[in-house]
């Protein structure tokens, strides 16, 4: 079967959705046998939703399903910011080095993997939504499943619009090749406002149709998940009243609390804790014994002699000296976020929470590593299937502390500075710090931004926060980066996608 090349514009995912009925077994990794359909077998609908959840685990930067939460995601959120350096060795992975230095071009492999990965995920969601529309299940269950899928699709578009700005708006499965080649939606970029409307509609539907956290299984999207993410989207749109209203409802729901010990949040012992709002669940939940492809191993300490590495990791995404210095004296979050290799010359090494001892600095490539990405290989401490590329590491993408800080920022912008300070201090108290002394609206705003940095360090928010608050050029240039205002707030549209569209996709400014 041969179609016009422009069908490929959105990556392998959309092409698979076109071919599934005639050429493919299933792009959802769920075996569908015989003549059964969702109209005759309700279990198929549940399997399709599971397949959409599975897409959250995609992390391949080199072909296949593309990258959603793997090293490309890490590079375009953490390494690109002033929180992370590329790490590893200077010559390893030029494409990541280019992202770190803002010398990225439209041919960057890691950028292309993001585009492919997210549109693969959207294709899965669209296919599942089509199938659910005719599923023979009760209306309440159907609405809940649709809500879970629409949340994930909305989240994928939220990342896409933050990465690329304008992007194609694809909300359905193409009927055939001709449909894909004639509908402009598949080949042109929709305005940013249009994409944000899609995101808001998807998340609003999820919010209205999903159960509270207490009624949902661990790992499933819930009402609180959708409401919190919707608040975050409105924060990017600077709709502060909506942010305040939604976050206050989450706070008042009583479903979430701050975990007393910050250090366990990103360990397996902290999975699905009282603070978790949106977390990529690994292990058996997603029909897999594994986690996000490469997430932990790409960021694991590079041990075994400078220039070399062991199975522990490749040493990418090192916390910067700038981040190290951003913590106040006595802040408990610093030691929970940063693995600092002893470089005193005494060769005492560094011992991690599982008892693993990293040798002294003469045998380690970099002096700082991301503790939040570390996953133990000690099976008595954390589950480990033996596959180092797919370690069972949950990703904590949205948690209650973020909601409190969003509420604080919205309250401050609306003139309720006292409310803002109260929630800011809840975060600081958990970190072992004294209450803030700032009082003016401008000073509180800066204090909240600083608190977001250290509270959510290495959690994939920093660069997006700098862009949304208009500080990216100032901060990145001060950090010595080649950041160009009006250009580097966004990634380039992959050149291959522009070529396959016959030039119908336009490029971002400056690329």
Tab-separated table of C-alpha atoms in Angstrom:
chain	number	residue	atom	x	y	z
A	1	UNK	CA	0.000	0.000	0.000
A	2	UNK	CA	1.490	3.344	-1.051
A	3	UNK	CA	0.155	6.727	0.014
A	4	UNK	CA	1.283	10.252	-0.731
A	5	UNK	CA	4.229	11.125	1.508
A	6	UNK	CA	2.421	14.068	3.054
A	7	UNK	CA	0.395	11.649	5.172
A	8	UNK	CA	3.531	11.204	7.258
A	9	UNK	CA	3.490	14.806	8.347
A	10	UNK	CA	2.555	14.066	11.932
A	11	UNK	CA	4.950	11.197	12.404
A	12	UNK	CA	4.458	7.468	12.528
A	13	UNK	CA	1.446	7.665	14.850
A	14	UNK	CA	-0.956	9.255	12.376
A	15	UNK	CA	0.262	7.024	9.582
A	16	UNK	CA	-0.410	4.021	11.781
A	17	UNK	CA	-3.892	5.263	12.541
A	18	UNK	CA	-4.547	5.430	8.795
A	19	UNK	CA	-3.257	1.941	8.125
A	20	UNK	CA	-4.481	0.115	11.182
A	21	UNK	CA	-7.570	-1.500	9.638
A	22	UNK	CA	-5.711	-2.947	6.692
A	23	UNK	CA	-1.997	-3.184	7.362
A	24	UNK	CA	-1.291	-3.174	11.068
A	25	UNK	CA	-2.070	-5.450	14.013
A	26	UNK	CA	-2.575	-2.573	16.446
A	27	UNK	CA	-0.630	0.539	17.303
A	28	UNK	CA	-1.935	0.337	20.873
A	29	UNK	CA	0.089	-2.757	21.731
A	30	UNK	CA	-3.161	-4.524	22.621
A	31	UNK	CA	-3.946	-7.720	20.702
A	32	UNK	CA	-7.332	-7.502	18.988
A	33	UNK	CA	-8.384	-10.839	17.523
A	34	UNK	CA	-11.173	-12.024	15.250
A	35	UNK	CA	-14.211	-9.916	14.415
A	36	UNK	CA	-14.810	-8.435	17.876
A	37	UNK	CA	-15.358	-4.668	18.087
A	38	UNK	CA	-15.960	-2.285	20.957
A	39	UNK	CA	-19.652	-2.549	20.149
A	40	UNK	CA	-19.630	-6.285	20.887
A	41	UNK	CA	-16.773	-6.613	23.371
A	42	UNK	CA	-16.586	-3.886	26.051
A	43	UNK	CA	-13.171	-5.135	27.190
A	44	UNK	CA	-11.669	-3.798	23.974
A	45	UNK	CA	-12.567	-0.253	25.008
A	46	UNK	CA	-10.695	-0.684	28.280
A	47	UNK	CA	-7.718	-2.114	26.377
A	48	UNK	CA	-7.704	0.883	24.061
A	49	UNK	CA	-7.556	3.241	27.037
A	50	UNK	CA	-4.721	1.178	28.495
A	51	UNK	CA	-2.921	1.634	25.190
A	52	UNK	CA	-3.220	5.401	25.520
A	53	UNK	CA	-1.771	5.201	29.033
A	54	UNK	CA	1.052	3.073	27.587
A	55	UNK	CA	2.054	5.949	25.339
A	56	UNK	CA	3.117	7.902	28.440
A	57	UNK	CA	6.030	5.450	28.713
A	58	UNK	CA	7.428	6.250	25.253
A	59	UNK	CA	10.974	7.558	25.478
A	60	UNK	CA	12.844	6.628	22.317
A	61	UNK	CA	14.913	9.405	20.774
A	62	UNK	CA	15.942	7.261	17.815
A	63	UNK	CA	12.995	6.134	15.716
A	64	UNK	CA	10.100	3.934	16.733
A	65	UNK	CA	7.273	5.531	18.668
A	66	UNK	CA	9.218	8.730	19.315
A	67	UNK	CA	9.878	10.415	22.640
A	68	UNK	CA	7.262	11.640	25.093
A	69	UNK	CA	9.025	11.404	28.474
A	70	UNK	CA	12.512	10.149	27.622
A	71	UNK	CA	15.821	11.928	27.074
A	72	UNK	CA	14.421	14.316	24.451
A	73	UNK	CA	11.824	15.465	26.986
A	74	UNK	CA	14.517	15.749	29.669
A	75	UNK	CA	16.736	17.768	27.329
A	76	UNK	CA	13.982	20.142	26.161
A	77	UNK	CA	12.751	20.866	29.702
A	78	UNK	CA	15.660	20.475	32.148
A	79	UNK	CA	18.923	20.583	30.215
A	80	UNK	CA	17.774	23.527	28.116
A	81	UNK	CA	17.187	25.541	31.310
A	82	UNK	CA	19.568	27.003	33.868
A	83	UNK	CA	18.817	24.027	36.130
A	84	UNK	CA	20.630	21.442	34.012
A	85	UNK	CA	23.846	20.980	32.044
A	86	UNK	CA	24.150	18.397	29.289
A	87	UNK	CA	26.600	16.360	31.345
A	88	UNK	CA	28.200	13.092	30.234
A	89	UNK	CA	31.294	13.850	28.144
A	90	UNK	CA	31.656	16.899	25.931
A	91	UNK	CA	31.534	14.881	22.708
A	92	UNK	CA	28.592	12.640	23.640
A	93	UNK	CA	25.287	13.428	21.847
A	94	UNK	CA	25.792	16.649	19.904
A	95	UNK	CA	22.042	17.094	19.525
A	96	UNK	CA	21.606	17.413	23.292
A	97	UNK	CA	24.584	19.758	23.453
A	98	UNK	CA	22.903	21.950	20.837
A	99	UNK	CA	19.720	22.112	22.923
A	100	UNK	CA	21.783	23.067	25.966
A	101	UNK	CA	23.636	25.794	24.062
A	102	UNK	CA	20.689	27.057	21.981
A	103	UNK	CA	22.379	26.122	18.721
A	104	UNK	CA	19.589	23.729	17.771
A	105	UNK	CA	18.670	23.408	14.098
A	106	UNK	CA	15.524	21.975	12.466
A	107	UNK	CA	17.404	18.717	11.776
A	108	UNK	CA	17.950	17.975	15.477
A	109	UNK	CA	17.127	14.296	16.113
A	110	UNK	CA	15.882	14.865	19.656
A	111	UNK	CA	13.495	17.623	18.576
A	112	UNK	CA	12.142	15.383	15.810
A	113	UNK	CA	11.622	12.592	18.360
A	114	UNK	CA	9.448	14.888	20.469
A	115	UNK	CA	7.249	15.841	17.519
A	116	UNK	CA	6.868	12.187	16.495
A	117	UNK	CA	6.309	10.980	20.038
A	118	UNK	CA	3.557	13.408	20.920
A	119	UNK	CA	1.701	12.969	17.649
A	120	UNK	CA	1.989	9.217	18.069
A	121	UNK	CA	0.342	9.631	21.451
A	122	UNK	CA	-2.363	11.882	20.012
A	123	UNK	CA	-3.037	9.331	17.285
A	124	UNK	CA	-3.547	6.669	19.942
A	125	UNK	CA	-5.925	8.933	21.824
A	126	UNK	CA	-7.936	9.752	18.714
A	127	UNK	CA	-8.216	6.085	17.776
A	128	UNK	CA	-9.383	5.231	21.303
A	129	UNK	CA	-11.962	8.033	21.301
A	130	UNK	CA	-13.357	6.821	17.980
A	131	UNK	CA	-13.685	3.296	19.341
A	132	UNK	CA	-15.202	4.447	22.622
A	133	UNK	CA	-17.937	6.326	20.811
A	134	UNK	CA	-19.531	2.989	19.833
A	135	UNK	CA	-18.470	0.933	22.861
A	136	UNK	CA	-21.183	-1.179	24.488
A	137	UNK	CA	-20.561	0.054	28.021
A	138	UNK	CA	-22.676	2.069	30.428
A	139	UNK	CA	-22.746	5.817	29.954
A	140	UNK	CA	-20.948	6.662	33.196
A	141	UNK	CA	-18.043	4.309	32.508
A	142	UNK	CA	-17.827	5.497	28.922
A	143	UNK	CA	-17.700	9.141	29.990
A	144	UNK	CA	-14.984	8.324	32.513
A	145	UNK	CA	-12.852	6.468	29.952
A	146	UNK	CA	-13.299	9.256	27.433
A	147	UNK	CA	-12.320	11.735	30.144
A	148	UNK	CA	-9.089	9.860	30.874
A	149	UNK	CA	-8.173	9.760	27.192
A	150	UNK	CA	-9.065	13.394	26.597
A	151	UNK	CA	-6.946	14.421	29.583
A	152	UNK	CA	-3.903	12.689	28.104
A	153	UNK	CA	-4.558	14.209	24.674
A	154	UNK	CA	-4.931	17.649	26.272
A	155	UNK	CA	-1.705	17.156	28.207
A	156	UNK	CA	0.109	16.153	25.011
A	157	UNK	CA	-1.095	19.268	23.230
A	158	UNK	CA	-0.097	21.375	26.245
A	159	UNK	CA	3.466	20.154	25.888
A	160	UNK	CA	3.422	20.543	22.107
A	161	UNK	CA	2.246	24.159	22.240
A	162	UNK	CA	4.910	24.950	24.845
A	163	UNK	CA	7.609	23.260	22.777
A	164	UNK	CA	6.633	24.464	19.279
A	165	UNK	CA	3.978	27.178	19.538
A	166	UNK	CA	1.620	26.665	16.608
A	167	UNK	CA	1.058	22.968	15.841
A	168	UNK	CA	-1.379	20.938	13.691
A	169	UNK	CA	-4.764	20.453	15.336
A	170	UNK	CA	-5.604	16.787	14.806
A	171	UNK	CA	-8.663	15.650	16.741
A	172	UNK	CA	-9.810	12.698	14.675
A	173	UNK	CA	-8.588	9.659	12.794
A	174	UNK	CA	-8.357	10.339	9.037
A	175	UNK	CA	-10.870	8.330	7.001
A	176	UNK	CA	-8.296	7.469	4.373
A	177	UNK	CA	-5.264	8.832	2.530
A	178	UNK	CA	-7.296	11.303	0.513
A	179	UNK	CA	-8.862	12.678	3.681
A	180	UNK	CA	-5.446	13.155	5.250
A	181	UNK	CA	-4.106	14.853	2.125
A	182	UNK	CA	-6.997	17.280	1.677
A	183	UNK	CA	-7.877	18.353	5.230
A	184	UNK	CA	-5.596	21.296	6.125
A	185	UNK	CA	-5.726	20.281	9.795
A	186	UNK	CA	-3.310	17.453	9.094
A	187	UNK	CA	-0.753	19.573	7.263
A	188	UNK	CA	-0.823	23.104	8.662
A	189	UNK	CA	-0.169	24.634	12.057
A	190	UNK	CA	-3.147	25.992	13.977
A	191	UNK	CA	-2.764	29.248	15.938
A	192	UNK	CA	-1.619	29.006	19.545
A	193	UNK	CA	-4.981	30.283	20.815
A	194	UNK	CA	-6.766	27.528	18.885
A	195	UNK	CA	-4.562	24.837	20.416
A	196	UNK	CA	-5.104	26.230	23.902
A	197	UNK	CA	-8.860	26.081	23.316
A	198	UNK	CA	-8.482	22.396	22.422
A	199	UNK	CA	-6.479	21.785	25.589
A	200	UNK	CA	-9.008	23.576	27.781
A	201	UNK	CA	-11.955	21.714	26.236
A	202	UNK	CA	-10.265	18.330	26.718
A	203	UNK	CA	-9.294	19.037	30.318
A	204	UNK	CA	-12.684	20.560	31.132
A	205	UNK	CA	-14.433	17.411	29.868
A	206	UNK	CA	-12.104	15.280	31.974
A	207	UNK	CA	-12.721	17.451	35.033
A	208	UNK	CA	-16.483	17.117	34.645
A	209	UNK	CA	-16.536	13.347	34.094
A	210	UNK	CA	-13.820	11.822	36.287
A	211	UNK	CA	-14.101	10.622	39.904
A	212	UNK	CA	-12.348	12.045	42.916
A	213	UNK	CA	-8.924	10.659	43.814
A	214	UNK	CA	-10.323	8.476	46.610
A	215	UNK	CA	-12.541	6.614	44.127
A	216	UNK	CA	-9.860	5.997	41.517
A	217	UNK	CA	-7.168	3.366	41.206
A	218	UNK	CA	-3.568	4.490	41.650
A	219	UNK	CA	-2.184	5.799	38.396
A	220	UNK	CA	-5.528	6.663	36.795
A	221	UNK	CA	-6.405	10.213	35.843
A	222	UNK	CA	-8.892	11.689	38.330
A	223	UNK	CA	-10.995	14.803	38.776
A	224	UNK	CA	-8.224	16.378	40.841
A	225	UNK	CA	-5.675	15.601	38.129
A	226	UNK	CA	-7.764	17.280	35.453
A	227	UNK	CA	-8.652	20.279	37.626
A	228	UNK	CA	-5.012	20.855	38.613
A	229	UNK	CA	-3.749	20.585	35.039
A	230	UNK	CA	-6.514	22.899	33.843
A	231	UNK	CA	-5.380	25.425	36.448
A	232	UNK	CA	-1.843	25.134	35.123
A	233	UNK	CA	-3.021	25.769	31.572
A	234	UNK	CA	-4.904	28.877	32.729
A	235	UNK	CA	-1.724	30.019	34.502
A	236	UNK	CA	0.027	30.038	31.126
A	237	UNK	CA	-2.894	32.045	29.730
A	238	UNK	CA	-2.629	34.451	32.706
A	239	UNK	CA	-6.269	33.880	33.608
A	240	UNK	CA	-5.538	34.315	37.285
A	241	UNK	CA	-9.129	34.126	38.521
A	242	UNK	CA	-9.554	30.678	36.950
A	243	UNK	CA	-6.228	29.555	38.413
A	244	UNK	CA	-7.269	30.710	41.869
A	245	UNK	CA	-10.735	29.140	41.659
A	246	UNK	CA	-9.558	25.777	40.372
A	247	UNK	CA	-6.589	25.412	42.712
A	248	UNK	CA	-8.719	26.440	45.685
A	249	UNK	CA	-11.200	23.695	44.807
A	250	UNK	CA	-8.353	21.163	44.717
A	251	UNK	CA	-7.102	22.410	48.082
A	252	UNK	CA	-10.593	22.309	49.591
A	253	UNK	CA	-11.262	18.789	48.257
A	254	UNK	CA	-9.174	17.285	51.046
A	255	UNK	CA	-7.771	14.698	48.641
A	256	UNK	CA	-4.151	15.833	48.811
A	257	UNK	CA	-1.573	16.765	51.438
A	258	UNK	CA	2.123	17.587	51.396
A	259	UNK	CA	4.329	14.573	52.084
A	260	UNK	CA	6.226	15.346	55.320
A	261	UNK	CA	9.525	13.966	53.972
A	262	UNK	CA	10.377	15.679	50.674
A	263	UNK	CA	13.245	13.263	50.004
A	264	UNK	CA	11.002	10.262	49.280
A	265	UNK	CA	8.734	11.867	46.686
A	266	UNK	CA	10.793	10.697	43.686
A	267	UNK	CA	11.773	7.362	45.207
A	268	UNK	CA	9.690	4.250	44.722
A	269	UNK	CA	8.573	4.554	48.348
A	270	UNK	CA	6.917	7.825	47.374
A	271	UNK	CA	4.931	6.515	44.413
A	272	UNK	CA	1.210	7.320	44.506
A	273	UNK	CA	1.627	9.283	47.728
A	274	UNK	CA	-0.750	11.843	49.192
A	275	UNK	CA	0.915	14.606	47.175
A	276	UNK	CA	0.735	12.843	43.797
A	277	UNK	CA	-1.717	14.435	41.345
A	278	UNK	CA	-0.390	13.362	37.931
A	279	UNK	CA	2.271	10.727	37.823
A	280	UNK	CA	3.317	8.352	35.050
A	281	UNK	CA	2.738	5.009	36.690
A	282	UNK	CA	5.197	2.261	35.774
A	283	UNK	CA	5.101	-1.452	36.484
A	284	UNK	CA	2.036	-3.622	35.971
A	285	UNK	CA	-0.536	-0.805	35.609
A	286	UNK	CA	0.388	-0.048	32.008
A	287	UNK	CA	0.524	-3.658	30.808
A	288	UNK	CA	4.273	-3.599	31.257
A	289	UNK	CA	6.902	-4.520	33.814
A	290	UNK	CA	8.958	-1.550	32.686
A	291	UNK	CA	9.110	2.215	32.956
A	292	UNK	CA	9.858	5.116	30.646
A	293	UNK	CA	12.461	4.113	28.095
A	294	UNK	CA	15.849	5.452	29.170
A	295	UNK	CA	14.612	7.983	31.734
A	296	UNK	CA	16.726	6.734	34.638
A	297	UNK	CA	19.704	5.292	32.768
A	298	UNK	CA	20.331	8.408	30.648
A	299	UNK	CA	20.528	10.473	33.847
A	300	UNK	CA	22.260	7.940	36.116
A	301	UNK	CA	25.712	8.817	37.516
A	302	UNK	CA	28.486	8.130	35.013
A	303	UNK	CA	30.793	6.011	37.140
A	304	UNK	CA	33.794	3.916	36.168
A	305	UNK	CA	36.576	6.270	35.249
A	306	UNK	CA	36.365	9.643	33.568
A	307	UNK	CA	35.198	9.222	29.996
A	308	UNK	CA	33.675	5.846	30.788
A	309	UNK	CA	30.480	4.578	32.336
A	310	UNK	CA	29.003	1.532	33.994
A	311	UNK	CA	25.461	0.215	33.822
A	312	UNK	CA	24.450	2.792	36.430
A	313	UNK	CA	23.980	5.502	33.835
A	314	UNK	CA	25.230	7.752	31.049
A	315	UNK	CA	25.535	10.899	33.185
A	316	UNK	CA	23.276	13.364	31.351
A	317	UNK	CA	21.256	16.225	32.865
A	318	UNK	CA	23.592	17.380	35.614
A	319	UNK	CA	22.291	19.994	38.070
A	320	UNK	CA	24.118	23.254	37.405
A	321	UNK	CA	26.262	25.181	39.865
A	322	UNK	CA	23.675	27.919	39.421
A	323	UNK	CA	20.962	25.599	40.769
A	324	UNK	CA	23.207	24.358	43.576
A	325	UNK	CA	23.690	27.952	44.697
A	326	UNK	CA	19.973	28.779	44.431
A	327	UNK	CA	19.118	26.916	47.654
A	328	UNK	CA	19.067	28.735	50.975
A	329	UNK	CA	21.169	27.403	53.824
A	330	UNK	CA	19.317	24.592	55.564
A	331	UNK	CA	16.972	23.804	52.658
A	332	UNK	CA	16.257	20.060	52.910
A	333	UNK	CA	15.333	19.879	49.225
A	334	UNK	CA	18.889	20.418	48.042
A	335	UNK	CA	20.242	17.059	49.232
A	336	UNK	CA	17.091	15.321	47.962
A	337	UNK	CA	17.507	16.799	44.471
A	338	UNK	CA	21.249	16.808	43.833
A	339	UNK	CA	23.765	14.000	44.083
A	340	UNK	CA	26.963	15.871	44.877
A	341	UNK	CA	30.130	13.865	44.281
A	342	UNK	CA	32.784	14.459	46.912
A	343	UNK	CA	35.638	16.379	45.306
A	344	UNK	CA	37.648	17.155	48.416
A	345	UNK	CA	40.518	14.899	47.367
A	346	UNK	CA	39.928	12.631	50.367
A	347	UNK	CA	38.400	9.893	48.199
A	348	UNK	CA	35.515	9.252	50.592
A	349	UNK	CA	32.953	8.864	47.844
A	350	UNK	CA	29.197	9.508	48.026
A	351	UNK	CA	26.684	7.055	49.512
A	352	UNK	CA	23.102	7.117	48.185
A	353	UNK	CA	19.854	6.268	49.973
A	354	UNK	CA	20.010	2.593	48.953
A	355	UNK	CA	23.544	2.137	50.287
A	356	UNK	CA	25.182	2.358	46.849
A	357	UNK	CA	28.522	4.103	47.147
A	358	UNK	CA	29.686	6.252	44.254
A	359	UNK	CA	33.498	6.326	44.198
A	360	UNK	CA	35.459	9.510	44.644
A	361	UNK	CA	35.628	12.242	42.041
A	362	UNK	CA	38.651	10.787	40.252
A	363	UNK	CA	36.443	8.005	38.843
A	364	UNK	CA	33.265	9.992	38.111
A	365	UNK	CA	32.762	12.105	34.997
A	366	UNK	CA	30.611	14.855	36.532
A	367	UNK	CA	30.353	16.378	39.996
A	368	UNK	CA	26.555	16.649	40.170
A	369	UNK	CA	23.747	14.260	39.170
A	370	UNK	CA	19.952	14.333	39.297
A	371	UNK	CA	18.854	12.485	42.446
A	372	UNK	CA	15.200	12.595	41.371
A	373	UNK	CA	16.017	10.424	38.343
A	374	UNK	CA	17.987	7.849	40.323
A	375	UNK	CA	16.482	4.371	40.566
A	376	UNK	CA	18.101	1.753	42.758
A	377	UNK	CA	19.232	-1.564	41.345
A	378	UNK	CA	18.993	-3.060	44.823
A	379	UNK	CA	15.852	-5.198	44.610
A	380	UNK	CA	15.496	-5.046	48.390
A	381	UNK	CA	15.023	-1.287	48.135
A	382	UNK	CA	13.222	-0.699	44.837
A	383	UNK	CA	11.671	-2.999	42.225
A	384	UNK	CA	14.089	-3.659	39.420
A	385	UNK	CA	13.245	-5.919	36.496
A	386	UNK	CA	16.859	-6.102	35.317
A	387	UNK	CA	16.274	-3.942	32.234
A	388	UNK	CA	18.296	-0.797	32.900
A	389	UNK	CA	16.808	0.998	29.899
A	390	UNK	CA	13.275	0.585	31.272
A	391	UNK	CA	13.654	0.984	35.018
A	392	UNK	CA	10.383	1.193	36.931
A	393	UNK	CA	10.725	4.866	37.733
A	394	UNK	CA	7.488	6.810	38.182
A	395	UNK	CA	7.513	10.354	36.816
A	396	UNK	CA	5.875	12.902	39.120
A	397	UNK	CA	4.631	15.492	36.645
A	398	UNK	CA	2.160	17.375	38.827
A	399	UNK	CA	1.910	17.346	42.599
A	400	UNK	CA	0.176	19.186	45.400
A	401	UNK	CA	3.094	21.535	46.099
A	402	UNK	CA	2.721	22.855	42.550
A	403	UNK	CA	-0.990	23.485	43.182
A	404	UNK	CA	-0.175	25.467	46.319
A	405	UNK	CA	2.370	27.552	44.417
A	406	UNK	CA	-0.052	28.138	41.541
A	407	UNK	CA	-2.664	29.235	44.064
A	408	UNK	CA	-0.121	31.559	45.676
A	409	UNK	CA	0.869	33.099	42.348
A	410	UNK	CA	-2.743	33.640	41.293
A	411	UNK	CA	-3.702	35.125	44.658
A	412	UNK	CA	-0.758	37.508	44.531
A	413	UNK	CA	-1.578	38.631	40.983
A	414	UNK	CA	-5.161	39.319	42.126
A	415	UNK	CA	-3.985	41.427	45.061
A	416	UNK	CA	-4.496	38.778	47.750
A	417	UNK	CA	-0.902	38.887	48.921
A	418	UNK	CA	-1.672	37.501	52.378
A	419	UNK	CA	-3.144	34.305	50.881
A	420	UNK	CA	-0.109	34.003	48.629
A	421	UNK	CA	2.328	34.314	51.531
A	422	UNK	CA	0.447	31.712	53.579
A	423	UNK	CA	0.701	29.058	50.861
A	424	UNK	CA	4.279	30.017	50.066
A	425	UNK	CA	5.169	29.436	53.698
A	426	UNK	CA	3.515	26.003	53.717
A	427	UNK	CA	6.080	24.969	51.102
A	428	UNK	CA	8.956	26.609	52.938
A	429	UNK	CA	8.046	25.006	56.275
A	430	UNK	CA	8.215	21.526	54.733
A	431	UNK	CA	11.656	22.426	53.362
A	432	UNK	CA	12.878	23.347	56.854
A	433	UNK	CA	13.009	27.080	56.123
A	434	UNK	CA	11.736	30.097	58.024
A	435	UNK	CA	8.712	32.032	56.819
A	436	UNK	CA	9.334	34.523	54.054
A	437	UNK	CA	9.914	38.131	55.073
A	438	UNK	CA	8.716	39.729	51.832
A	439	UNK	CA	5.438	41.659	51.827
A	440	UNK	CA	5.011	43.702	48.644
A	441	UNK	CA	3.280	42.220	45.611
A	442	UNK	CA	6.416	42.486	43.452
A	443	UNK	CA	8.641	40.895	46.079
A	444	UNK	CA	6.131	38.110	46.732
A	445	UNK	CA	5.962	37.425	42.997
A	446	UNK	CA	9.741	37.007	42.838
A	447	UNK	CA	9.708	34.862	45.973
A	448	UNK	CA	7.106	32.536	44.450
A	449	UNK	CA	9.106	32.230	41.252
A	450	UNK	CA	12.223	31.393	43.244
A	451	UNK	CA	10.309	28.870	45.339
A	452	UNK	CA	8.952	27.207	42.202
A	453	UNK	CA	12.503	26.751	40.997
A	454	UNK	CA	13.875	24.979	44.059
A	455	UNK	CA	10.687	23.100	44.943
A	456	UNK	CA	10.222	21.744	41.398
A	457	UNK	CA	13.892	21.561	40.431
A	458	UNK	CA	14.650	18.938	37.747
A	459	UNK	CA	10.891	18.245	37.436
A	460	UNK	CA	10.543	19.601	33.883
A	461	UNK	CA	8.975	22.987	34.677
A	462	UNK	CA	11.837	25.458	34.913
A	463	UNK	CA	12.308	26.428	31.248
A	464	UNK	CA	8.562	26.673	30.645
A	465	UNK	CA	8.269	28.883	33.736
A	466	UNK	CA	11.004	31.190	32.457
A	467	UNK	CA	9.272	31.552	29.097
A	468	UNK	CA	5.764	32.114	30.473
A	469	UNK	CA	7.000	34.794	32.884
A	470	UNK	CA	9.050	36.574	30.189
A	471	UNK	CA	12.379	35.988	31.936
A	472	UNK	CA	13.939	33.415	29.597
A	473	UNK	CA	16.260	35.737	27.674
A	474	UNK	CA	17.478	37.578	30.770
A	475	UNK	CA	18.126	34.428	32.811
A	476	UNK	CA	19.631	32.309	30.061
A	477	UNK	CA	21.891	35.055	28.746
A	478	UNK	CA	23.093	35.712	32.292
A	479	UNK	CA	23.926	32.013	32.469
A	480	UNK	CA	26.158	32.418	29.418
A	481	UNK	CA	23.836	30.729	26.939
A	482	UNK	CA	23.397	31.685	23.279
A	483	UNK	CA	19.735	32.502	23.854
A	484	UNK	CA	18.128	34.780	21.262
A	485	UNK	CA	14.977	36.559	22.397
A	486	UNK	CA	12.037	35.985	20.062
A	487	UNK	CA	13.544	32.728	18.794
A	488	UNK	CA	14.718	30.338	21.469
A	489	UNK	CA	11.527	30.390	23.510
A	490	UNK	CA	10.398	27.682	21.065
A	491	UNK	CA	11.990	24.696	19.355
A	492	UNK	CA	12.224	24.525	15.570
A	493	UNK	CA	9.636	22.587	13.588
A	494	UNK	CA	11.490	19.474	12.341
A	495	UNK	CA	12.678	20.054	8.776
A	496	UNK	CA	11.574	16.593	7.677
A	497	UNK	CA	7.994	17.399	8.647
A	498	UNK	CA	8.088	20.615	6.641
A	499	UNK	CA	9.474	18.751	3.638
A	500	UNK	CA	6.869	15.997	3.861
A	501	UNK	CA	4.111	18.612	3.993
A	502	UNK	CA	5.294	20.106	0.729
A	503	UNK	CA	6.133	23.289	2.580
A	504	UNK	CA	2.647	23.728	4.044
A	505	UNK	CA	4.047	23.678	7.563
A	506	UNK	CA	5.777	26.971	8.365
A	507	UNK	CA	8.889	27.313	10.510
A	508	UNK	CA	9.281	29.155	13.803
A	509	UNK	CA	10.994	32.533	13.846
A	510	UNK	CA	14.781	32.521	13.514
A	511	UNK	CA	15.203	28.914	12.343
